[in-house]
Short mmCIF file of C-alpha atoms in Angstrom, two decimals:
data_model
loop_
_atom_site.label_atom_id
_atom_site.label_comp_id
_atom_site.label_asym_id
_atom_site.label_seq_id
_atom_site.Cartn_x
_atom_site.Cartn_y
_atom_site.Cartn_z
CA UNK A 1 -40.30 -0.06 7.24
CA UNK A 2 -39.69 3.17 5.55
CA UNK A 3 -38.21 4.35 8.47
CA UNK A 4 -35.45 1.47 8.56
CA UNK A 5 -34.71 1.82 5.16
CA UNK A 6 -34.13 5.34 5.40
CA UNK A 7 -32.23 5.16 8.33
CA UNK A 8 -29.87 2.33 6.48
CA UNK A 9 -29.38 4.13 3.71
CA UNK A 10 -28.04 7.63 5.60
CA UNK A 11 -25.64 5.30 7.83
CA UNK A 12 -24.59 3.77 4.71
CA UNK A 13 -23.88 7.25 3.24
CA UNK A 14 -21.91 8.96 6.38
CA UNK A 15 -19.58 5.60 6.37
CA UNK A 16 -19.03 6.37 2.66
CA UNK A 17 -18.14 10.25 3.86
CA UNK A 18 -15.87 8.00 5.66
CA UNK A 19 -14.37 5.63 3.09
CA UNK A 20 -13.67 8.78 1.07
CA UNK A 21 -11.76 10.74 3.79
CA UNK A 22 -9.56 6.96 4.52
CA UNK A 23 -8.49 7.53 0.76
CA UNK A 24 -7.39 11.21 1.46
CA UNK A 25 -4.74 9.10 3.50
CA UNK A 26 -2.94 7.26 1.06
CA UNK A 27 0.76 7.98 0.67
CA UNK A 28 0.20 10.44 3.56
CA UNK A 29 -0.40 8.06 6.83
CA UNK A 30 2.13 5.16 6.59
CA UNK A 31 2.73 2.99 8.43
CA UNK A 32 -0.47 3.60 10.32
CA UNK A 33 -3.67 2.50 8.17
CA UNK A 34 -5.78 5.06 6.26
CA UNK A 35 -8.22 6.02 8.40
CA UNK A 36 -11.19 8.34 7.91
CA UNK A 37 -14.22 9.44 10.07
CA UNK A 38 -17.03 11.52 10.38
CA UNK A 39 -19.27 12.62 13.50
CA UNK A 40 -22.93 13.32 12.82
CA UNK A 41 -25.44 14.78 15.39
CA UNK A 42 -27.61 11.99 17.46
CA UNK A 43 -30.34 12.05 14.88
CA UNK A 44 -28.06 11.59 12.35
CA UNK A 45 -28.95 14.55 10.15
CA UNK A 46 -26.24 17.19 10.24
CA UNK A 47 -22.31 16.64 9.91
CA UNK A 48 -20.82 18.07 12.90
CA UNK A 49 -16.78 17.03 11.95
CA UNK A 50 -14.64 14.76 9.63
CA UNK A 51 -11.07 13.99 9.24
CA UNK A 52 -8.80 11.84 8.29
CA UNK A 53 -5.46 10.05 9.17
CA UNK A 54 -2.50 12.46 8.85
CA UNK A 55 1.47 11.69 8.89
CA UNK A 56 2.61 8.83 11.61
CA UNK A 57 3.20 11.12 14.91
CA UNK A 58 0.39 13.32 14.03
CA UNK A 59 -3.95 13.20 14.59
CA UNK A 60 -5.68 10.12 13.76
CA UNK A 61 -8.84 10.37 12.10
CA UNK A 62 -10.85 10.11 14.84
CA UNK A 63 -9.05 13.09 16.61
CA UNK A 64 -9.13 15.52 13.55
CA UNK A 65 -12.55 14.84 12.98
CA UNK A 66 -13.13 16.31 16.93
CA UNK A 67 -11.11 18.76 16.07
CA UNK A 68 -12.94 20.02 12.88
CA UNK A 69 -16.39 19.80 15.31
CA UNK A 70 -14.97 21.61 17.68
CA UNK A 71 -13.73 24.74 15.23
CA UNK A 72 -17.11 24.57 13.98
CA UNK A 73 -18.58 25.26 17.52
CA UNK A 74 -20.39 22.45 17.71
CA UNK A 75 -21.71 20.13 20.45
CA UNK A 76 -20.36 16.25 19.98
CA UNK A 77 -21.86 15.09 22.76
CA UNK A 78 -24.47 12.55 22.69
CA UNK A 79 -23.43 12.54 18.61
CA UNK A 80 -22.84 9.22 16.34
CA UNK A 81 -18.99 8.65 15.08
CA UNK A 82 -18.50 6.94 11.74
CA UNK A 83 -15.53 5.41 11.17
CA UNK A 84 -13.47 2.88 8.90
CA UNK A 85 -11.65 1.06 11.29
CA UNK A 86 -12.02 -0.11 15.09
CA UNK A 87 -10.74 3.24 17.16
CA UNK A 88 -6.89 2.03 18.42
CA UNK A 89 -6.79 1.08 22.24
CA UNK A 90 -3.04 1.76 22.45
CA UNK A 91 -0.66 4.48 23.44
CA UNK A 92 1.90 4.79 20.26
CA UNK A 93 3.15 7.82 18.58
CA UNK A 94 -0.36 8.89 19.90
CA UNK A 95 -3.19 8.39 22.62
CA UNK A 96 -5.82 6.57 22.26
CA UNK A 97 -8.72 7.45 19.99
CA UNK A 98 -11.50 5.37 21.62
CA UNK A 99 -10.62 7.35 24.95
CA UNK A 100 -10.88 10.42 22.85
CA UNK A 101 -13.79 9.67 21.54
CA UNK A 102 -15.40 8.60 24.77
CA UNK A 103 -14.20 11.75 26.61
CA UNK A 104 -15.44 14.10 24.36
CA UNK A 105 -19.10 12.51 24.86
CA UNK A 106 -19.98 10.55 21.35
CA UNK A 107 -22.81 8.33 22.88
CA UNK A 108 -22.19 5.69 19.44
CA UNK A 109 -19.47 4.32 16.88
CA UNK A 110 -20.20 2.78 14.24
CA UNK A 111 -17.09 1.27 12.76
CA UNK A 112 -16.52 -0.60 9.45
CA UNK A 113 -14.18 -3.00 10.41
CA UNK A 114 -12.09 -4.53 13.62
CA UNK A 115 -8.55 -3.45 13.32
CA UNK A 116 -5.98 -6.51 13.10
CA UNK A 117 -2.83 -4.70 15.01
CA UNK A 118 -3.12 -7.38 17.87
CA UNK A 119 -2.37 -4.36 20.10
CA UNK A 120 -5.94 -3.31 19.32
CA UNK A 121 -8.12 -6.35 17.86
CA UNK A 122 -11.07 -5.47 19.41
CA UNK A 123 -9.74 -3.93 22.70
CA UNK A 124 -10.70 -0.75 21.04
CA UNK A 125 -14.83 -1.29 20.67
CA UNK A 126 -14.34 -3.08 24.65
CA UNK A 127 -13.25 -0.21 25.82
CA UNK A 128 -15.59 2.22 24.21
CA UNK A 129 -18.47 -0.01 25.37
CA UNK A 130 -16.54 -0.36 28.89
CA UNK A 131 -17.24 3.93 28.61
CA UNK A 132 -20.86 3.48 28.40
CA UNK A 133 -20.81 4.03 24.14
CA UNK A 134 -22.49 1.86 21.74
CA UNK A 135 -20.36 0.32 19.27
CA UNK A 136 -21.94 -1.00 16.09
CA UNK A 137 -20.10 -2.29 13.01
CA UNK A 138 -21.51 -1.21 9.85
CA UNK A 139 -21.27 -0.89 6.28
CA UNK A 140 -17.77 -0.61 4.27
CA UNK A 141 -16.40 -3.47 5.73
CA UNK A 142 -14.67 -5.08 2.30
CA UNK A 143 -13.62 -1.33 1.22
CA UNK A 144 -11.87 -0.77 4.41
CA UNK A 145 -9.91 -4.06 4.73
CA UNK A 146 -9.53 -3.43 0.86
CA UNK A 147 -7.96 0.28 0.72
CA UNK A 148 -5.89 -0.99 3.67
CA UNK A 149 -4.86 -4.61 2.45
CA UNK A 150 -0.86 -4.16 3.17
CA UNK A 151 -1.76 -2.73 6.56
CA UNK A 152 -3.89 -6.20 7.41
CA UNK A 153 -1.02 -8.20 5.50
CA UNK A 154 1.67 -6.67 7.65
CA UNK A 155 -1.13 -7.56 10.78
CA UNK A 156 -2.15 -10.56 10.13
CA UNK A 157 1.25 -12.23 7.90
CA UNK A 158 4.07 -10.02 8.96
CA UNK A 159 5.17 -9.03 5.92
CA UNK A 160 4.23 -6.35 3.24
CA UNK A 161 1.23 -6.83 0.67
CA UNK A 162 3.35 -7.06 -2.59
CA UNK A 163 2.24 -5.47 -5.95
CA UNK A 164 4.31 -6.34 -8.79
CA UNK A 165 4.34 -3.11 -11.50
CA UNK A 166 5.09 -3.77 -15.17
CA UNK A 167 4.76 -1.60 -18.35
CA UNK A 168 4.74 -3.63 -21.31
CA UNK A 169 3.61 -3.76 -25.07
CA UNK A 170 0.52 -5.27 -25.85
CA UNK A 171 3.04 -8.83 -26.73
CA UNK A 172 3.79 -8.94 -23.14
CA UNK A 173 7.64 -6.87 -24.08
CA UNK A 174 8.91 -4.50 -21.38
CA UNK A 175 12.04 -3.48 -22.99
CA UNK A 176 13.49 -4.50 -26.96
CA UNK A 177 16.41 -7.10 -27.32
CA UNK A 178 19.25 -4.05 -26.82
CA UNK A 179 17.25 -3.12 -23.87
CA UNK A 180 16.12 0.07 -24.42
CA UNK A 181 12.32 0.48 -22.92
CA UNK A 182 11.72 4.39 -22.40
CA UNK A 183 9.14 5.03 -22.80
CA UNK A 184 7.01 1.80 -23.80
CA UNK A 185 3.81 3.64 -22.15
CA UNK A 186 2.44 6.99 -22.20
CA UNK A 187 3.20 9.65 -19.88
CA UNK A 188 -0.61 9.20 -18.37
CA UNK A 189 0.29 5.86 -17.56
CA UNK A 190 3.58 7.05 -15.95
CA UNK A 191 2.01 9.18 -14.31
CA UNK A 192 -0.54 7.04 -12.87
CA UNK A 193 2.47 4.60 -11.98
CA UNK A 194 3.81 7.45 -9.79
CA UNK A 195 0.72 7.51 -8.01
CA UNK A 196 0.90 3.85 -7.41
CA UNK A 197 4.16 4.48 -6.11
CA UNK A 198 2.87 7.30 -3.81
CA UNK A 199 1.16 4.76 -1.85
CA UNK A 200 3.61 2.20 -1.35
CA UNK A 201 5.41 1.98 1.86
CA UNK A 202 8.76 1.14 -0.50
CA UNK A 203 9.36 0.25 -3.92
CA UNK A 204 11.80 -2.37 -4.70
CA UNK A 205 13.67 -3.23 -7.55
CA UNK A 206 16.72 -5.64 -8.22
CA UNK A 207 20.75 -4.64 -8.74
CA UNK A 208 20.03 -5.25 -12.62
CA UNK A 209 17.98 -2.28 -13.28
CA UNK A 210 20.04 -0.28 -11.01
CA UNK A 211 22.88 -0.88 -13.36
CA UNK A 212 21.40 -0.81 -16.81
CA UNK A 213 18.96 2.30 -15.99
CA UNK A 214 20.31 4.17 -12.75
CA UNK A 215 16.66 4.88 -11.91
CA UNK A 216 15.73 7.68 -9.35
CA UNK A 217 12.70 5.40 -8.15
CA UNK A 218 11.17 8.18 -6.32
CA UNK A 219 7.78 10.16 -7.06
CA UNK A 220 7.72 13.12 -9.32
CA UNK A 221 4.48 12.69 -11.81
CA UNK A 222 1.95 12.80 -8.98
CA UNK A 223 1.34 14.62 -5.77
CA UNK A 224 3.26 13.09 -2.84
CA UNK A 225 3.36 13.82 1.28
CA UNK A 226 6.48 11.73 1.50
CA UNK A 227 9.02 9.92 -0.90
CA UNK A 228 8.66 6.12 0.00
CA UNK A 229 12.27 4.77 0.79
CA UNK A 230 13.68 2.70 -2.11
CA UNK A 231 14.56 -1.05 -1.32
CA UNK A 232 17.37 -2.69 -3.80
CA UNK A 233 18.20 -6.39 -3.91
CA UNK A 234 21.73 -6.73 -4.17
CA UNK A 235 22.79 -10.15 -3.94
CA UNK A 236 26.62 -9.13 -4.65
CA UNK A 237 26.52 -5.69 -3.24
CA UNK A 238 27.42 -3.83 -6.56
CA UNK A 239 25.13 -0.79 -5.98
CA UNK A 240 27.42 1.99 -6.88
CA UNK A 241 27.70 4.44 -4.31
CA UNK A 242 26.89 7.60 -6.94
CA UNK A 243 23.77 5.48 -7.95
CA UNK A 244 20.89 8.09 -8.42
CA UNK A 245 18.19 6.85 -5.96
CA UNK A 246 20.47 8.15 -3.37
CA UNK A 247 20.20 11.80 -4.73
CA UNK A 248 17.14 13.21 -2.37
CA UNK A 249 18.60 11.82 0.85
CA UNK A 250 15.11 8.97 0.73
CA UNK A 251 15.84 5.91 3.18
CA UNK A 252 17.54 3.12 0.90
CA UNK A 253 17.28 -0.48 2.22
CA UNK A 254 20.25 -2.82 -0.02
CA UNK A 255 19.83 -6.32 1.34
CA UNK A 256 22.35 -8.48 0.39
CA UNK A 257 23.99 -12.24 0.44
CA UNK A 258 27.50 -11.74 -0.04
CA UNK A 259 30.21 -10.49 2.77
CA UNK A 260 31.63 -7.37 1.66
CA UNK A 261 32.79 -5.14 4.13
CA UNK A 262 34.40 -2.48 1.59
CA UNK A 263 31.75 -2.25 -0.65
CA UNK A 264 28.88 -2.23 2.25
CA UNK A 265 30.67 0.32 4.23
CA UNK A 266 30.74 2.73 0.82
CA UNK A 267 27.28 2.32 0.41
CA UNK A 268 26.61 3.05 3.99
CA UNK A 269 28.83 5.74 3.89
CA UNK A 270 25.79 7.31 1.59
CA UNK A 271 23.29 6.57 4.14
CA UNK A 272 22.06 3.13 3.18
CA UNK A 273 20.94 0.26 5.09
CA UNK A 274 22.65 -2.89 4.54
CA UNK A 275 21.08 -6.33 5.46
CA UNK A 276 23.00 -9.18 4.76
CA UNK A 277 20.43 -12.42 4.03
CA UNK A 278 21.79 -15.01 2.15
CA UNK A 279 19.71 -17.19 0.70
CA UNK A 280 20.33 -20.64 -1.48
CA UNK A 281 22.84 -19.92 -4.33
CA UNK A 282 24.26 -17.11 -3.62
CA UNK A 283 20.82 -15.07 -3.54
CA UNK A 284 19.42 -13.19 -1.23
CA UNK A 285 16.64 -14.97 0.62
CA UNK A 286 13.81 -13.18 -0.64
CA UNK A 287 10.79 -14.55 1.93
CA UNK A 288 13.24 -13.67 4.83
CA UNK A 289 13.73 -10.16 2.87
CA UNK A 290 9.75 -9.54 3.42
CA UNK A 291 9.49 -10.43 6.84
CA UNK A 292 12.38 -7.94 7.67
CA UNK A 293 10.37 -5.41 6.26
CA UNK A 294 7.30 -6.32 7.55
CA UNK A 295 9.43 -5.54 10.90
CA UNK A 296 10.36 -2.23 9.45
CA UNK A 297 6.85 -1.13 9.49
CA UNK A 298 6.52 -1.80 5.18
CA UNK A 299 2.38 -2.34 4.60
CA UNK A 300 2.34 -2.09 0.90
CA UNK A 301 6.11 -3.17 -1.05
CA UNK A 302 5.55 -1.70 -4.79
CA UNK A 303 7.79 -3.81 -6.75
CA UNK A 304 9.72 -2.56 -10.04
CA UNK A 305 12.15 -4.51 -11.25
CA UNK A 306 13.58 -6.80 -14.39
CA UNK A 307 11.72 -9.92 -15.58
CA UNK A 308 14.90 -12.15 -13.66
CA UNK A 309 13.62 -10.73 -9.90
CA UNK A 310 10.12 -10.51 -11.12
CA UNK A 311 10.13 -14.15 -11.91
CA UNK A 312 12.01 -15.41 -9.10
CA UNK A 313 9.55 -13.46 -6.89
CA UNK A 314 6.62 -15.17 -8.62
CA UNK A 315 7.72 -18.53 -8.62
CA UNK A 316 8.73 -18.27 -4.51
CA UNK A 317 5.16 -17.24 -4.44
CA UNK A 318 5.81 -14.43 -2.86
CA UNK A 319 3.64 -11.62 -5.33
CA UNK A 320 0.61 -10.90 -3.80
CA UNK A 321 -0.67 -8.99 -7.13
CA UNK A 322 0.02 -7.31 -10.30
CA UNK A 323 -0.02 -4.05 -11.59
CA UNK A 324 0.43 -3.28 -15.23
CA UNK A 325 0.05 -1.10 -17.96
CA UNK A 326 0.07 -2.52 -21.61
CA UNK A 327 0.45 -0.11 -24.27
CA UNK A 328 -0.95 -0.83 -28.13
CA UNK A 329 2.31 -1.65 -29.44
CA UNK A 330 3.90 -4.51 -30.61
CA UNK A 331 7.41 -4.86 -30.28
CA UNK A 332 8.06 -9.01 -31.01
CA UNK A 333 11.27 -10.26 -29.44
CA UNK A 334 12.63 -8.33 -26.51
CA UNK A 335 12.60 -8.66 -22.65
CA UNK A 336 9.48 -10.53 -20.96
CA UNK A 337 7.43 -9.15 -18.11
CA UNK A 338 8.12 -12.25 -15.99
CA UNK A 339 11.18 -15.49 -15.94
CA UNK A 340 8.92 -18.11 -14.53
CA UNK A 341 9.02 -20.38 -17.48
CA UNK A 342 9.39 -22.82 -19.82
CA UNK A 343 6.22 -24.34 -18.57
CA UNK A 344 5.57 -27.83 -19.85
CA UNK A 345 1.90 -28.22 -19.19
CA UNK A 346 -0.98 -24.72 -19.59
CA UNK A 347 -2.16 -26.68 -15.76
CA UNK A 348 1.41 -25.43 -14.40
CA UNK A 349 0.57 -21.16 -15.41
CA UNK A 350 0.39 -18.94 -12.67
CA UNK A 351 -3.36 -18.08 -12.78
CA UNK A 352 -5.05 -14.59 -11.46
CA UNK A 353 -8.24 -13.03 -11.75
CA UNK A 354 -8.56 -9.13 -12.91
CA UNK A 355 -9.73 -6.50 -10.03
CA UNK A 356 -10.11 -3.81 -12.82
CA UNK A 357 -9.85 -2.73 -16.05
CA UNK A 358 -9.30 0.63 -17.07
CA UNK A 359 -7.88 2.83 -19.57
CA UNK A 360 -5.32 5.76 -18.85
CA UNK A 361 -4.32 7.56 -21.80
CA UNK A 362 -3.72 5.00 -24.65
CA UNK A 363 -2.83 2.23 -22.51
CA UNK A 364 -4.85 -0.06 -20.60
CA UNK A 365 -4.14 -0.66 -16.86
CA UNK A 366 -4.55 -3.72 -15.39
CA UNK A 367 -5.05 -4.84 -11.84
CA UNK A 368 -4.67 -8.79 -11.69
CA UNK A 369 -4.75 -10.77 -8.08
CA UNK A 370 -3.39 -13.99 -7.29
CA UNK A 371 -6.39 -15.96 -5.87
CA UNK A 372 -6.51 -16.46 -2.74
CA UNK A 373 -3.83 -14.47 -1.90
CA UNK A 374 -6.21 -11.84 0.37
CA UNK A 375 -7.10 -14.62 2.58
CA UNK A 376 -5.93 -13.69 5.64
#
């Protein structure tokens, strides 16, 4: 009995080797998933290689951990692979890892969790076992699907897993009545919004607060592999062409209801995307909006924007989760976080349940889910 509970706990400490390695992949591997994995002899004693997922085009996990083994000089063969995710089947930007892994000799896989791209979705562990290995699925199951939640959105729904950012006073204000807001929240909990932003596969924001604050939107508080592309909704197509988040040369998405030829070929003229989606008056449809980048390979759509796109996103129910930082100020009247409102009855609020608490600098950050919304 010893024995098993021994053995448990060391596989439950490589996949957490594992887990941690996946998280060395955020902001780095989009669009693929964060991926990490380690390769332990066949006793499951020594560490023989690790690695993790690195830029799309490049090494999966799977592959740089190999790699790492074989620098090392040692011998995978007949060893145990830990990883967070089913190995991929399918020839993409690269080969397949489960033929990797078979062909270099590991005799056994134990993976976390079956990968939702349909191109894999268990083809992955077939083939492996197809190859004579034995496939297991083991601990760090909820961690996995959980560090890689817009990867299974995009999977599974088709469209992005949307987090909704706000900084706000402690009364629920993000900016006073003459709309000035910089800075509401400390620089820690700027910066920590720039690693939130790191992550995200785009960030999004509406033509309002491209107007009124000509925000750069890109990520300069926190280390970064890649800038995520910036994503404006534009109903009217009045993004001005000398608009700042076109400084660095970043992919800019504008999507759009209104015809304007002039004005879209300016702003394409800079380099932009323009998709034309009209929705109901005059807007753009905003649930066709996150299917099109769902196509566009988005797995995690980081949302900044004004209370008016903030609330119309909320009340088409299209906000997976929020993510906001409330300072220990009071400011009374002045912009709200979200237009969803006036509600006549407290049975009619949008109600969430807190995934964390924590403090970062003076403010407090909150992470608040939608429930249900991680069905899928």
């Amino acid at each position: 009995m010893y024995e098993n509970w021994f053995m448990a706990a060391l596989q439950q400490s490589w996949m957490e080797q594992a887990l941690a390695l996946a998280a060395q992949a955020l902001g780095v591997s989009e669009p693929n998933p964060r991926v990490g994995c380690v390769i332990v002899s066949a006793d499951g004693q020594r560490l023989l290689g690790r690695g993790s997922t690195q830029p799309a085009g490049q090494a999966h996990a799977e592959v740089m951990a190999l790699r790492d083994a074989q620098a090392a000089g040692h011998d995978v063969r007949g060893a145990t692979a830990y990883v967070t995710l089913e190995p991929c089947s399918h020839h993409g930007r690269t080969g397949p890892c489960c033929d990797a892994l078979a062909g270099a000799g590991i005799a056994r896989v134990v993976s976390a969790i079956g990968d939702p791209n349909p191109l894999v979705a268990g083809q992955g562990h077939a083939r492996l076992q197809a190859a004579g290995v034995q496939v297991e699925c083991g601990p760090g199951a909820a961690e996995s699907r959980e560090l890689n939640i817009g990867f299974f959105s995009r999977m599974v729904r088709r469209t992005p897993w949307v987090r909704l950012k706000v900084a706000a006073s402690l009364d629920g204000r993000t900016a006073l009545d003459n709309g000035r807001s910089q800075w509401i929240t400390s620089e820690a909990a700027r910066a920590d919004g720039h690693a939130w932003r790191a992550r995200s596969g785009a960030v999004l924001t509406g033509i309002g607060t491209v107007l009124e604050d000509d925000p750069r939107l890109d990520v300069r508080l926190a280390p970064v592999a890649r800038q995520p592309p910036v994503v404006v909704v534009d109903s009217k197509l009045e993004t001005p062409p000398a608009a700042a988040l076109f400084q660095d040369g970043r992919p800019v998405i504008i999507y759009a209801a209104a015809d304007e030829p002039a004005r879209r070929a300016a702003l394409e003229a800079r380099g932009a995307t323009v998709v034309r989606l009209p929705g109901a008056g005059g807007k753009v449809d905003l649930a066709a909006m996150l299917l099109d980048l769902g196509a566009r390979e988005v797995n995690e759509l980081h949302v900044e924007a004004g209370f008016k796109l903030n609330g119309s996103l909320v009340r088409e129910g299209l906000v997976d989760e929020f993510l906001v930082y409330l300072a220990p100020r009071l400011l009374g009247s002045g912009a709200g976080m979200v237009n969803i409102g006036p509600l006549q009855e407290l049975r009619d609020a949008v109600s969430l349940e807190f995934r964390g608490i924590e403090r970062v600098g003076e403010d407090l950050r909150v992470l608040a889910r939608i429930p249900g919304r991680a069905d899928f």
